[in-house]
mmCIF file of C-alpha atoms and ligand atoms in Angstrom:
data_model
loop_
_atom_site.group_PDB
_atom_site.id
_atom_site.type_symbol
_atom_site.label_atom_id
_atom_site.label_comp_id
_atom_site.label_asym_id
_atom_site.label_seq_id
_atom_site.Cartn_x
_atom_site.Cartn_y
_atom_site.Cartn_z
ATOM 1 C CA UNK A 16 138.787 93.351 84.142
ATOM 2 C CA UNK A 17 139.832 96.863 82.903
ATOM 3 C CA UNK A 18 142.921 97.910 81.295
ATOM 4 C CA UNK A 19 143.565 101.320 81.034
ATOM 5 C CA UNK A 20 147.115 101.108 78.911
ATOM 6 C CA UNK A 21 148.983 105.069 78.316
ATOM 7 C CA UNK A 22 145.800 107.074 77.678
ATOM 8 C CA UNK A 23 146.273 111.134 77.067
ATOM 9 C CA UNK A 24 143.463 113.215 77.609
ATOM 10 C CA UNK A 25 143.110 116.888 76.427
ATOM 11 C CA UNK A 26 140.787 120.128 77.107
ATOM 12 C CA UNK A 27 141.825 121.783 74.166
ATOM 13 C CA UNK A 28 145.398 122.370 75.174
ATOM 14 C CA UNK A 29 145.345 121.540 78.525
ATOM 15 C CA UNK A 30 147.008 117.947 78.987
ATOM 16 C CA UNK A 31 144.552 116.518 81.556
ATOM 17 C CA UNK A 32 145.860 112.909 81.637
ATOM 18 C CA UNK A 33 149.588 111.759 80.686
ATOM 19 C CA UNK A 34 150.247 108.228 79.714
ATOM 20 C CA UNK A 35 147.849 107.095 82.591
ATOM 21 C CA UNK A 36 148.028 103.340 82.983
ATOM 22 C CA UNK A 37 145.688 102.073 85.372
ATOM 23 C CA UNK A 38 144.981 97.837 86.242
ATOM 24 C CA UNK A 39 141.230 96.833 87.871
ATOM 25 C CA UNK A 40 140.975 93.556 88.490
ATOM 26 C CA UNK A 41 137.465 91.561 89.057
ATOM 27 C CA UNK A 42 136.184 91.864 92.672
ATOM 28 C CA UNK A 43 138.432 94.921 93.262
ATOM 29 C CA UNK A 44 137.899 98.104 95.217
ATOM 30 C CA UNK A 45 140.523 100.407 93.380
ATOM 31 C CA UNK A 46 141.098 104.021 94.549
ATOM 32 C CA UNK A 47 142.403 106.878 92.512
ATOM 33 C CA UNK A 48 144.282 109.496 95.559
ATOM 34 C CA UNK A 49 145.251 112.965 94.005
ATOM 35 C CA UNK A 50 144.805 116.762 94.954
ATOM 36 C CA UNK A 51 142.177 118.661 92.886
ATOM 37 C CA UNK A 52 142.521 119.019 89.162
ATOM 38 C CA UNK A 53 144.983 116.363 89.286
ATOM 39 C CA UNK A 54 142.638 114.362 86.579
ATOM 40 C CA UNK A 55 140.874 111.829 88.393
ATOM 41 C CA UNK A 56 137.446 112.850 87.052
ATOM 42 C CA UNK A 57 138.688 113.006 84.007
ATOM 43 C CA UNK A 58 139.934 109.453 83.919
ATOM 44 C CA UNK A 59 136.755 108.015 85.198
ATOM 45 C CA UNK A 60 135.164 110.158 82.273
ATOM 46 C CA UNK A 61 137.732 108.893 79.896
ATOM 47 C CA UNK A 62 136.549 105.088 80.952
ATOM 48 C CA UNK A 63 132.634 105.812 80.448
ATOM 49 C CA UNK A 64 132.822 107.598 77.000
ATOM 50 C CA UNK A 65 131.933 111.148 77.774
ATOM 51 C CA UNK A 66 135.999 112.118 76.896
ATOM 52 C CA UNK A 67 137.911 110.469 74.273
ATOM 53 C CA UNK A 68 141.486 109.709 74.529
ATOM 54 C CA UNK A 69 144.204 110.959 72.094
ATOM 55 C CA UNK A 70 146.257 108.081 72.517
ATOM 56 C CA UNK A 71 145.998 104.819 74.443
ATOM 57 C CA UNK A 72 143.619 102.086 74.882
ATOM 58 C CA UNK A 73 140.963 100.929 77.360
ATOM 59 C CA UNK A 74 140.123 97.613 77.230
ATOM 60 C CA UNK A 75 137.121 96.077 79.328
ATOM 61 C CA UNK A 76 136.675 92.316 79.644
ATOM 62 C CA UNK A 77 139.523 91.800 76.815
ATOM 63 C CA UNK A 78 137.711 93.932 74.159
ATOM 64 C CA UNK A 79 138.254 97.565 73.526
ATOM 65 C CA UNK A 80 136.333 100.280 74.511
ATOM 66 C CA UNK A 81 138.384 103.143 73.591
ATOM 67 C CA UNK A 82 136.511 106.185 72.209
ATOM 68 C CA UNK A 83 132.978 104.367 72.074
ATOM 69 C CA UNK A 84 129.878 105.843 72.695
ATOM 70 C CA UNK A 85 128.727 106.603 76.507
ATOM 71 C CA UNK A 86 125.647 104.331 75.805
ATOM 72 C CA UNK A 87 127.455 101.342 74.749
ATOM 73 C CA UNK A 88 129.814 101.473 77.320
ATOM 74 C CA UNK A 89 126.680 101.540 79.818
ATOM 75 C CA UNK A 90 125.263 98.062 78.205
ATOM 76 C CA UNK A 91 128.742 96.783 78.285
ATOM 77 C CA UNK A 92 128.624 97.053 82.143
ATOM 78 C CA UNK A 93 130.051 99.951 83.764
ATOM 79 C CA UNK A 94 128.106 102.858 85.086
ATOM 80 C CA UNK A 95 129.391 106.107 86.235
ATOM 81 C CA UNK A 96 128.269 107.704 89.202
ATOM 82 C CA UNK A 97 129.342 111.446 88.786
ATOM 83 C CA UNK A 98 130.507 114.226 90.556
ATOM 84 C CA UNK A 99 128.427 116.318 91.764
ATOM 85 C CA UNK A 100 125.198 113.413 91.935
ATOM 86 C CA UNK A 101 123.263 115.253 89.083
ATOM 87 C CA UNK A 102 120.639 113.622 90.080
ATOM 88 C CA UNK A 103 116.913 114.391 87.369
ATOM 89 C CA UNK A 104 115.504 117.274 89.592
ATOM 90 C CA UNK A 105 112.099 117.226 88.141
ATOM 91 C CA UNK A 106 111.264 113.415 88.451
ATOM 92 C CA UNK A 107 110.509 111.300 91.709
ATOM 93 C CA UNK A 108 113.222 109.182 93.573
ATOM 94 C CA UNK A 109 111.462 105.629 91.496
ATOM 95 C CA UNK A 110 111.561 107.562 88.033
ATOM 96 C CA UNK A 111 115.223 108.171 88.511
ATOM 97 C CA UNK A 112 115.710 104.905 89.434
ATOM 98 C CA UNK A 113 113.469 103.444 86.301
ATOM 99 C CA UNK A 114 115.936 105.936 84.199
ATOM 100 C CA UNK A 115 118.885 103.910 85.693
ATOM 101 C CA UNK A 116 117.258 100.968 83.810
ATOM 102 C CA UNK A 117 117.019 102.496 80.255
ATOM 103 C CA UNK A 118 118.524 100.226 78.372
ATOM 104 C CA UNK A 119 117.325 96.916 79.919
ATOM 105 C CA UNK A 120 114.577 94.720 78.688
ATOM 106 C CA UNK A 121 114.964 92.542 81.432
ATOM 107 C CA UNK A 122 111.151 93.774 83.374
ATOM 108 C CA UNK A 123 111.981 90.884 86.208
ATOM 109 C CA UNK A 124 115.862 91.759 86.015
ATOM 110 C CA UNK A 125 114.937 95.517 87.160
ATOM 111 C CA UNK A 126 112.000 94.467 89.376
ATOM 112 C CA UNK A 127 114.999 92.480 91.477
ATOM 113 C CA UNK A 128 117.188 95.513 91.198
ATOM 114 C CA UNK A 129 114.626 97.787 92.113
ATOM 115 C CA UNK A 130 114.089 95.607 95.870
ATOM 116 C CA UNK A 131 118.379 95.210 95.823
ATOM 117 C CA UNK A 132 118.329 98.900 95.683
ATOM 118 C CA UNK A 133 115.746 99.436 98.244
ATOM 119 C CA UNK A 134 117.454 97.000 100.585
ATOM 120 C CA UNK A 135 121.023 98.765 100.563
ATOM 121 C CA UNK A 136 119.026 102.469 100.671
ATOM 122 C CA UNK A 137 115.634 102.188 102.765
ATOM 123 C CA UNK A 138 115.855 105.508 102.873
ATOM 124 C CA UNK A 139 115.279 105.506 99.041
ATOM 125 C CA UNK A 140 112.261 103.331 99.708
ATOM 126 C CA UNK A 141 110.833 105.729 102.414
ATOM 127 C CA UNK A 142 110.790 108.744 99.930
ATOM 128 C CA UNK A 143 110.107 106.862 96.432
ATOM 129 C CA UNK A 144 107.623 109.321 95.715
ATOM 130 C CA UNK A 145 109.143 112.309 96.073
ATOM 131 C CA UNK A 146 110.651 114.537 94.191
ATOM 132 C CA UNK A 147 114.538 114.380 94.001
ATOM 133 C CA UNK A 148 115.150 118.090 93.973
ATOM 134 C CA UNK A 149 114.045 117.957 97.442
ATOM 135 C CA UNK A 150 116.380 115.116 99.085
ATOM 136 C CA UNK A 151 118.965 115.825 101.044
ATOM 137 C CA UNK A 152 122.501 115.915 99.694
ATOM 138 C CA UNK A 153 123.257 112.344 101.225
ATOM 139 C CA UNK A 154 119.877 111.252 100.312
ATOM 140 C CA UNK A 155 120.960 112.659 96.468
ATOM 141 C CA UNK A 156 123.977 110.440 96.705
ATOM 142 C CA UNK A 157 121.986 107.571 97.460
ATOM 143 C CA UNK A 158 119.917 107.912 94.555
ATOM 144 C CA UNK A 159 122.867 108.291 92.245
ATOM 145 C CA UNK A 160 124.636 105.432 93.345
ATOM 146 C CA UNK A 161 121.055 103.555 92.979
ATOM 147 C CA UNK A 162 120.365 104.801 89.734
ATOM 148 C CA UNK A 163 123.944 103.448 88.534
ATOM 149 C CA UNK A 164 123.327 99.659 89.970
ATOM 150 C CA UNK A 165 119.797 99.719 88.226
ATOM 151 C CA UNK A 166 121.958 99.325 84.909
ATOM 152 C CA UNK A 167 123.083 96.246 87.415
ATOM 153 C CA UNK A 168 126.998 96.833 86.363
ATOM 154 C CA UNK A 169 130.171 94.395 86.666
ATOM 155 C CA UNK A 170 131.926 97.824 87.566
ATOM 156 C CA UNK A 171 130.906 100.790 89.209
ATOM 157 C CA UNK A 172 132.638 104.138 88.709
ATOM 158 C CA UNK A 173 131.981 106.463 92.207
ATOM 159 C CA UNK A 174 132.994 110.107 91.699
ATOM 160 C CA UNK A 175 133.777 111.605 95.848
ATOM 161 C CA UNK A 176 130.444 110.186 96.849
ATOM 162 C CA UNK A 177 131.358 111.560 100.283
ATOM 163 C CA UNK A 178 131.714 115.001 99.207
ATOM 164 C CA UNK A 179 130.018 117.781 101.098
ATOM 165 C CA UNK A 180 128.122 114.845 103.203
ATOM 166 C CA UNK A 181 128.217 114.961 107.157
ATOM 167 C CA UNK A 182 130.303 112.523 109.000
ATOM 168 C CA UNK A 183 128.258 110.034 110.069
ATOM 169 C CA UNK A 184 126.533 109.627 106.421
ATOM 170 C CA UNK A 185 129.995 109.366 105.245
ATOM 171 C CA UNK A 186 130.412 106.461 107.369
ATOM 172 C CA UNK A 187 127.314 104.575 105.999
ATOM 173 C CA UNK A 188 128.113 105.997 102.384
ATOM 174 C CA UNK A 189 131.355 103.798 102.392
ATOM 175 C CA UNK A 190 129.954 100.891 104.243
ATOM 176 C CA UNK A 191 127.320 100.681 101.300
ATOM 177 C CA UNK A 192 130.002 101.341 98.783
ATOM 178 C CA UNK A 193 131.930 97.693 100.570
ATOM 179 C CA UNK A 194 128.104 96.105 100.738
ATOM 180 C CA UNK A 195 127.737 96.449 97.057
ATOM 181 C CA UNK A 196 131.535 95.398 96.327
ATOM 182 C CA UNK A 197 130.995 92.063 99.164
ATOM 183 C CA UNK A 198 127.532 91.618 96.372
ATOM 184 C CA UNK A 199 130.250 91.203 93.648
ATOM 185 C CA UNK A 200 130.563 94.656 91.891
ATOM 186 C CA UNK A 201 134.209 95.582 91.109
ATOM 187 C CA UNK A 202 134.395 99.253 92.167
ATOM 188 C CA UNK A 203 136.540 102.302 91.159
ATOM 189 C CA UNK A 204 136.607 105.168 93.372
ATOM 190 C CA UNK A 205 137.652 108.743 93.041
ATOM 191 C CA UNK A 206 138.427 110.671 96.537
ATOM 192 C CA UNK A 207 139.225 113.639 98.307
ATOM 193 C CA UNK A 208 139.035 111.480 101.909
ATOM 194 C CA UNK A 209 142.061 109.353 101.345
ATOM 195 C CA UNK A 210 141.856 108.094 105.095
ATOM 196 C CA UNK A 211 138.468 106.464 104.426
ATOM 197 C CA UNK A 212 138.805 105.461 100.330
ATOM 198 C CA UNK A 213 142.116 103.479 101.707
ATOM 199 C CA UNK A 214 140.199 101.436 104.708
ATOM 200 C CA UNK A 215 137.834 99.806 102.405
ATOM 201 C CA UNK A 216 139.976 100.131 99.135
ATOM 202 C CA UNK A 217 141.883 96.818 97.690
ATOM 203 C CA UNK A 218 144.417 98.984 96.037
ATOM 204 C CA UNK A 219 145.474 102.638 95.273
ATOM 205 C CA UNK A 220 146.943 104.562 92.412
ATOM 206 C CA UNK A 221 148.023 108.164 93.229
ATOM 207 C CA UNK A 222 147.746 110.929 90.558
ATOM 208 C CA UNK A 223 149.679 113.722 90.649
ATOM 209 C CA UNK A 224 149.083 117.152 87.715
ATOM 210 C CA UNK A 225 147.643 113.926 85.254
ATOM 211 C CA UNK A 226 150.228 111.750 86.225
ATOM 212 C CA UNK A 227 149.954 108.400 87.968
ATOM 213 C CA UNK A 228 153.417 108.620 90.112
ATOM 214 C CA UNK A 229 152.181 105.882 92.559
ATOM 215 C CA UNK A 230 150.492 102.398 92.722
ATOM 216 C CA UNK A 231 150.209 100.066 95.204
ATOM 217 C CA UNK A 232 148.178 98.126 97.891
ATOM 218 C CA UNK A 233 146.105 99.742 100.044
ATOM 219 C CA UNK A 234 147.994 98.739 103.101
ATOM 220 C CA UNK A 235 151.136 99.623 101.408
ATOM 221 C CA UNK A 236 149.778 103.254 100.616
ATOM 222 C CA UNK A 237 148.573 103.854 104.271
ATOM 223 C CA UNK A 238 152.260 103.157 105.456
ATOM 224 C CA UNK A 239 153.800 105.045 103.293
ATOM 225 C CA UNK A 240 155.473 108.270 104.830
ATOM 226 C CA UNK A 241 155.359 110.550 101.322
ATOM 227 C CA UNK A 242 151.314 109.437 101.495
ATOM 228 C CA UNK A 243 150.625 110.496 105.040
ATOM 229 C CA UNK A 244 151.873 113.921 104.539
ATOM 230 C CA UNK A 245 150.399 114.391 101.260
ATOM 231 C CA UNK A 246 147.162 112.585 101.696
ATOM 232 C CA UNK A 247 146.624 111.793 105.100
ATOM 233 C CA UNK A 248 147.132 114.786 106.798
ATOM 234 C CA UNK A 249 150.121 113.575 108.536
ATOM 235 C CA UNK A 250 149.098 110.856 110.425
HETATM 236 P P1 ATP B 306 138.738 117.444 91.496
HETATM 237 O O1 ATP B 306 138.865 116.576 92.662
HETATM 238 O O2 ATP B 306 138.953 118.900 91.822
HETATM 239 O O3 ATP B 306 137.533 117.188 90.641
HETATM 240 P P2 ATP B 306 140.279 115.947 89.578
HETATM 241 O O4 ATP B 306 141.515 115.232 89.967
HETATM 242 O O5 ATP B 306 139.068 115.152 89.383
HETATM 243 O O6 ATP B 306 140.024 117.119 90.606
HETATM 244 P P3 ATP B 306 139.877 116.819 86.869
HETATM 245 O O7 ATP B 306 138.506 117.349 87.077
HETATM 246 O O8 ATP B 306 140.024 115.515 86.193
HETATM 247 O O9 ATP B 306 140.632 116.759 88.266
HETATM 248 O O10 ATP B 306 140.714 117.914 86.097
HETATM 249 C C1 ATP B 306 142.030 117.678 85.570
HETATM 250 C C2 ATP B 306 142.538 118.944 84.878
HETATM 251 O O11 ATP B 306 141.751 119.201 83.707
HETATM 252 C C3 ATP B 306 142.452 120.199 85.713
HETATM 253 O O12 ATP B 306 143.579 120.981 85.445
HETATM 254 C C4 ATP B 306 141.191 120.873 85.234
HETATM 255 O O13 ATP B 306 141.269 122.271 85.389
HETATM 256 C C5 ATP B 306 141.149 120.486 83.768
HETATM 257 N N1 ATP B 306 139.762 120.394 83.274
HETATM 258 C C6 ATP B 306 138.772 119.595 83.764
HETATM 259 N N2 ATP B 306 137.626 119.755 83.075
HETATM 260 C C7 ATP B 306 137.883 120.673 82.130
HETATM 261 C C8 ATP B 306 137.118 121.289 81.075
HETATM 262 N N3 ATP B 306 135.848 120.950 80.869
HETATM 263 N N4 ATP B 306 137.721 122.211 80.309
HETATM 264 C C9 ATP B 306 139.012 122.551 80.509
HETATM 265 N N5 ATP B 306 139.793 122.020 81.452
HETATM 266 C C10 ATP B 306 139.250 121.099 82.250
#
């Protein structure tokens, strides 16, 4: 489904990606395992359009999307859910869903994604009218992912959505993250919690100073003894 074939990535002269090649195939979970600033948000960037590659090619569903506008890459199918959640402060939990739906014409299309959304997230339902500013940092990541599947993508591009997030919430966070992939979105996942990106995860790819120096299945990856110490705190 995506190709991701030798890209290089800059920041001025900071090499942030080398030759990355990264495979997702339809129906996938695919994790990206690395320490910070080894690049992994800058690959997912790379893939949605907000960073250009110097060299390489992406290719999405056979056609290229290399270097093409964040916007167009959206209508082709894959959202992005960032970092971070960045989530529209000012506006209520249902306008930042409606924003998810910019580019779609589709008014019965979003009405159904609009009850899929509330189904996975009741919570979301619950506080539709407030203001987003004011949920709670796993209520935040909630919206985010929301407001990415109200573009209804093939694949989904998740940014540490446990980050900073109790627990427990992480727990439901990643049994979401499998509900939507069982609903047939292909996923690609960024994370700091290698232990729990591996249970539900298809296969891995581990990136070390904007290298990929690993790639495997997920099972694979959990056996492996250089992983464990790295990644999985030794166990
Ligand atoms: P983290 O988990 O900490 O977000 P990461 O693996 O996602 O780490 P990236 O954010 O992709 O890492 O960063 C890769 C490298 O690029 C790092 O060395 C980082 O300092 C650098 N970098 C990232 N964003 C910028 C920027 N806007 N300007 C300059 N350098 C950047």
């Amino acid at each position: 489904m995506l190709k991701i074939e030798g890209i290089n990535v800059y920041y001025g002269h900071i090499h942030a990606l080398k030759d990355a090649s990264v495979d997702v195939n339809q129906g996938e979970i695919v994790t990206l395992i690395g320490a910070n600033g080894a690049g992994k948000s800058t690959l997912l960037k790379t893939i949605s359009g907000l960073l250009k590659p110097k060299q390489g090619n992406i290719l999405f569903e056979g056609e290229s999307i290399t270097g093409r506008q964040a916007q167009l890459i959206v209508k082709k199918g894959i959202s992005h859910v960032p970092e971070g959640r960045r989530v529209f402060a000012n506006m209520s939990v249902e306008e930042n869903l409606e924003m998810g739906a910019f580019l779609r014409h589709d008014k019965k299309g979003i009405r159904e994604d609009f009850q899929k959304v509330y189904d996975l997230f009741p919570r979301l339902y619950e506080r539709r009218k407030q203001q987003s500013g004011t949920l709670s940092g796993g209520e935040q990541q909630m919206l985010a992912m929301g407001r990415a599947l109200m573009a209804r993508p093939r694949l989904l591009l998740l940014d540490e959505p446990s980050m900073g997030l109790a627990p427990l919430l992480v727990k439901t966070i990643f049994r979401i993250i499998a509900e939507i992939n069982a609903a047939g979105t292909t996923v690609m996942l960024v994370e700091q919690n290698a232990n729990m990106a591996l249970s539900i995860a298809n296969r891995a790819y581990v990136i070390e100073t904007g290298r990929v120096v690993l790639q495997g299945s997920a099972d694979e990856l959990r056996a492996s003894d250089q992983i464990k110490m790295a990644y999985l705190g030794g166990h």
